[in-house]
């Protein structure tokens, strides 16, 4: 079968859940779809993400491209300041598409994207400032609330550096603010300093915002095609919002993970055989962890990157406590080819591999791992993509978001709030003596 679209494969889960159970959960997923589409569920004020792909207008994409063009000719580095949903989506897509060696490989004249505001580590900022001393750069500061401490601290430091380096007027040209339309400290600063600004829609929460300028501007700045990303998401939107469970991979994913959770599989391990997906896993963890982990409920989202982590966590996956379900993101085709050379001496004994591509070898590792985990008591779901590009990532993002909304409703929580995130902030502010 030639794979064109995302495909959800449940072959290696069938021995863990019976048909009757699955049909029951598929019916529940369809019921949750009705609640979502009629905006009757908890958190219905935050459903703007559902129609983002079809709502986004060409002029917004064009405006982003114009800013990218204006800045990419002046910047070797572009710093994206944000935390959680205000940076993970952009990083997930950029790192999925670029090489891990991107700092050494020029990417068509586009700046190298670096990150800030996602940590308070002092050494990180010292190192970042020393990089910024010697490179031309620009900044996007992204915060929906406009009041989050980590990006506010980072922006204060970097804005000061930028103004010292270029003067106030030129610095102003190099800053883009992405925030709320009306409120928050960042909104006030952006207005006062006349920064180029983009709005995060009121009805889109941080972790669902990658298909707004929050994700699109950094992704375009890194040189990737946001029109194709949106096209992929639009295609997924059309299928997942309109199809019943039989032809709907997102409903199936939500149904299977809830059926397995109900059978005691409390941890979901998202795995891949493509290290470029590491930050996609981080984005997915936030999406599901923050959406479902509440009221004493929720599947614990975790992730591993294989085959690397088979040599560290492989033992636990195979024989540790049997509370793990696994979801593999499987990529059918690589984009480039590297052959294994023949060696007449064959001292390493791997001449039998020379007729195979690395992708074929990696697929054998993947299939072998899935079979081993299944036989060891881990139900394995597989999300299959034909190739990793902007279009398929757009599909995958929307698939994960839609399944997350459905799954949260099936679990009986409001998937669109995050009341628990405030607890550490209160303590931190008390310890810092904030008035
Ligand atoms: O998903 C969320 O809502 C959070 O992860 C936020 O994105 C994160 O806390 C950052 O918030 P803000 O964009 O308001 O700075």
JSON list of C-alpha atoms and ligand atoms in Angstrom, two decimals, residues 83-86 142-148 151 205-207 286 290 418 421 425, ligand 1:
[
{"chain": "A", "resi": 83, "resn": "UNK", "atom": "CA", "xyz": [7.49, 29.00, 27.13]},
{"chain": "A", "resi": 84, "resn": "UNK", "atom": "CA", "xyz": [5.09, 26.03, 26.98]},
{"chain": "A", "resi": 85, "resn": "UNK", "atom": "CA", "xyz": [2.53, 26.48, 24.23]},
{"chain": "A", "resi": 86, "resn": "UNK", "atom": "CA", "xyz": [4.18, 29.73, 23.22]},
{"chain": "A", "resi": 142, "resn": "UNK", "atom": "CA", "xyz": [5.54, 35.38, 22.37]},
{"chain": "A", "resi": 143, "resn": "UNK", "atom": "CA", "xyz": [3.18, 35.28, 25.35]},
{"chain": "A", "resi": 144, "resn": "UNK", "atom": "CA", "xyz": [-0.58, 34.94, 25.27]},
{"chain": "A", "resi": 145, "resn": "UNK", "atom": "CA", "xyz": [-1.11, 36.31, 28.77]},
{"chain": "A", "resi": 146, "resn": "UNK", "atom": "CA", "xyz": [1.78, 38.72, 28.33]},
{"chain": "A", "resi": 147, "resn": "UNK", "atom": "CA", "xyz": [2.59, 38.28, 32.00]},
{"chain": "A", "resi": 148, "resn": "UNK", "atom": "CA", "xyz": [4.53, 35.00, 32.23]},
{"chain": "A", "resi": 151, "resn": "UNK", "atom": "CA", "xyz": [9.65, 35.09, 28.87]},
{"chain": "A", "resi": 205, "resn": "UNK", "atom": "CA", "xyz": [-5.14, 28.26, 24.28]},
{"chain": "A", "resi": 206, "resn": "UNK", "atom": "CA", "xyz": [-1.33, 28.19, 24.29]},
{"chain": "A", "resi": 207, "resn": "UNK", "atom": "CA", "xyz": [-0.84, 24.48, 23.61]},
{"chain": "A", "resi": 286, "resn": "UNK", "atom": "CA", "xyz": [2.45, 19.28, 26.85]},
{"chain": "A", "resi": 290, "resn": "UNK", "atom": "CA", "xyz": [-1.81, 19.77, 30.32]},
{"chain": "A", "resi": 418, "resn": "UNK", "atom": "CA", "xyz": [-4.71, 24.30, 33.07]},
{"chain": "A", "resi": 421, "resn": "UNK", "atom": "CA", "xyz": [0.04, 25.42, 36.31]},
{"chain": "A", "resi": 425, "resn": "UNK", "atom": "CA", "xyz": [4.02, 30.39, 40.29]},
{"chain": "B", "resi": 1, "resn": "LIG", "atom": "O1", "xyz": [-0.76, 25.89, 27.05]},
{"chain": "B", "resi": 1, "resn": "LIG", "atom": "C1", "xyz": [-0.68, 26.83, 27.83]},
{"chain": "B", "resi": 1, "resn": "LIG", "atom": "O2", "xyz": [-1.64, 27.57, 28.04]},
{"chain": "B", "resi": 1, "resn": "LIG", "atom": "C2", "xyz": [0.61, 27.13, 28.58]},
{"chain": "B", "resi": 1, "resn": "LIG", "atom": "O3", "xyz": [1.57, 26.18, 28.36]},
{"chain": "B", "resi": 1, "resn": "LIG", "atom": "C3", "xyz": [1.14, 28.46, 28.12]},
{"chain": "B", "resi": 1, "resn": "LIG", "atom": "O4", "xyz": [1.38, 28.42, 26.74]},
{"chain": "B", "resi": 1, "resn": "LIG", "atom": "C4", "xyz": [2.43, 28.83, 28.85]},
{"chain": "B", "resi": 1, "resn": "LIG", "atom": "O5", "xyz": [2.20, 28.80, 30.23]},
{"chain": "B", "resi": 1, "resn": "LIG", "atom": "C5", "xyz": [2.89, 30.22, 28.45]},
{"chain": "B", "resi": 1, "resn": "LIG", "atom": "O6", "xyz": [1.89, 31.16, 28.68]},
{"chain": "B", "resi": 1, "resn": "LIG", "atom": "P1", "xyz": [1.90, 32.56, 27.97]},
{"chain": "B", "resi": 1, "resn": "LIG", "atom": "O7", "xyz": [1.81, 32.35, 26.50]},
{"chain": "B", "resi": 1, "resn": "LIG", "atom": "O8", "xyz": [0.71, 33.27, 28.53]},
{"chain": "B", "resi": 1, "resn": "LIG", "atom": "O9", "xyz": [3.20, 33.24, 28.34]}
]
